[in-house]
Amino acid sequence: MRIIHTSLVLLLSACALTPPLERPAPALPASYADGPDEPTSTGNAADLGWRQMFGDPRLQALITTALDNNRDLRIALLNVDAVRAQYGIERSALLPQLDARLSGGRERAAASAAAPASLQGTHAAGVAISAFEIDLFGRVRALSDAALARYLASAEAARAARISLIAAVADAYLEERLAMEQLRLTETTLADWRQSLELARLLKEAKQNSGLDVAQAEGQVASAEADLEGRKRDLKQARNALALLLGTAMPADLPEGMRLDRQPVLTVLPAGLPSDLLLRRPDILQAEQVLRAANADVGAARAAFFPRLALTATLGYASPALGSLFQGGQLAWGFMPQLTQPLFDNGRLESGLELARARRSTAVAEYEKSIQTAFREVADGLAANATLSRQIEAQQRAVSSAERRRELSSLRYRAGQDSRLELLDAQRQAYAAQQNLLGLQRLAFKSALSLYKALGGGLQETTPAA
């Protein structure tokens, strides 16, 4: 009865050494400021497959290529394998290691007054358990739990890497589409301005204007030519960035890409409740597992102060002659428990416990920060969606107005009613308004993409059936 009581005390002690996990309560509001008036958890963009989010077939093919070849994602997946193997090592310590042993040897015994020198042989065969630690205070269990939490954290890190890669490929592709549209606009504008230059030269030859108009038109064309070279550079760099994300050469059989203003990217996304982020964002789940690992490390550091009981045992046969090794009467066994209690280590155990506690506090702060960062990213995405659509509509009206002014100024200049300076200003205003519209369209897609990523979208290729 006394033995049972002692065992229960030891078991309870082991359970108490690892402190209970206390996750900090996230300070999240009940709804987003720019979300729907009546928030609901029935819809969330995280459930939306990336093929439904990005409808351009060319972009879908690029994402598939990147998922197969990107080096960063491959490293993240290999890291999962490495941490999983480490967990297997720690978990194996919970059970004894059983070894089969076969040994033999000969030695010469020195002569003595009672017996002459002789040769003696020893042969043994059996199984053995070497220094198996009986986990009285939960140290081995805590180390195994910490390794498991780190493995789960690495798996969440790989999921987060997948989301980031899909978002990065989509963002780089849209940047390439923007660079291409800007190049086309610049080429068209340059062609128009060259025609305007020819008109200015003809009017000068007809003595209907001065050399100042020609100089202004030449300067305008030179500026557009310089802008054209910059746009070509932007397009090449955007394609280089996209190729880096792919991890391989650009496939030759890609579908034709769609224009930026016709991209079928969903820009209105359901955000659900702020509390959904705790279950859908892999980086938050990763931070939680890191916190669990750090908490288990505290339990292991506490248990290191208590005695360790190690068991070594052997069972087999032993004989001086190999031929009689397995005959009757040669059975041999050994049993050697060893109890070790730390007495003096110059503060090593205390420092180890302080280190474990400090790392747990760091993990708590990182967990809180990951939640705050996630909420801000979603809030920023919703704020952008709430204003960008109206801004784009206003900019489209500005483009229409600038185009009408340019056409009227061109007609008035040809009729001699306006100066070249007025036409120049109208042309530049129309060009700038069109560039701004392209930038806003790109920003709208970028904001939708950021919101999709912030909500944890991208893990599923297709939207699951309801």
Coordinates of C-alpha atoms in Angstrom, one line a residue, residues 193 196-204 207-221 413-414 416 418-424 427:
W193 CA 2.9 63.1 -79.5
S196 CA 1.7 66.4 -82.8
L197 CA 5.4 67.2 -83.4
E198 CA 5.0 66.7 -87.1
L199 CA 2.0 69.0 -87.1
A200 CA 4.0 71.6 -85.2
R201 CA 6.7 71.4 -87.8
L202 CA 4.3 71.7 -90.7
L203 CA 2.6 74.7 -89.1
K204 CA 6.1 76.3 -88.6
K207 CA 4.6 80.2 -90.8
Q208 CA 1.5 79.7 -88.6
N209 CA 3.5 79.2 -85.4
S210 CA 7.0 79.8 -84.0
G211 CA 10.0 77.7 -83.3
L212 CA 8.9 77.7 -79.7
D213 CA 6.0 75.3 -80.5
V214 CA 8.3 72.9 -82.2
A215 CA 10.8 73.0 -79.3
Q216 CA 8.0 72.3 -76.9
A217 CA 6.7 69.4 -79.0
E218 CA 10.3 68.0 -79.3
G219 CA 10.8 68.2 -75.6
Q220 CA 7.4 66.4 -75.1
V221 CA 8.4 63.6 -77.5
Y413 CA -4.8 74.3 -81.7
R414 CA -5.3 73.2 -85.3
G416 CA -5.2 78.5 -84.3
D418 CA -5.3 77.9 -78.6
S419 CA -1.6 78.1 -78.0
R420 CA 0.7 75.1 -78.1
L421 CA 1.2 75.4 -74.4
E422 CA -2.5 74.7 -73.7
L423 CA -2.4 71.6 -76.0
L424 CA 0.7 70.4 -74.2
Q427 CA -2.0 66.0 -73.4

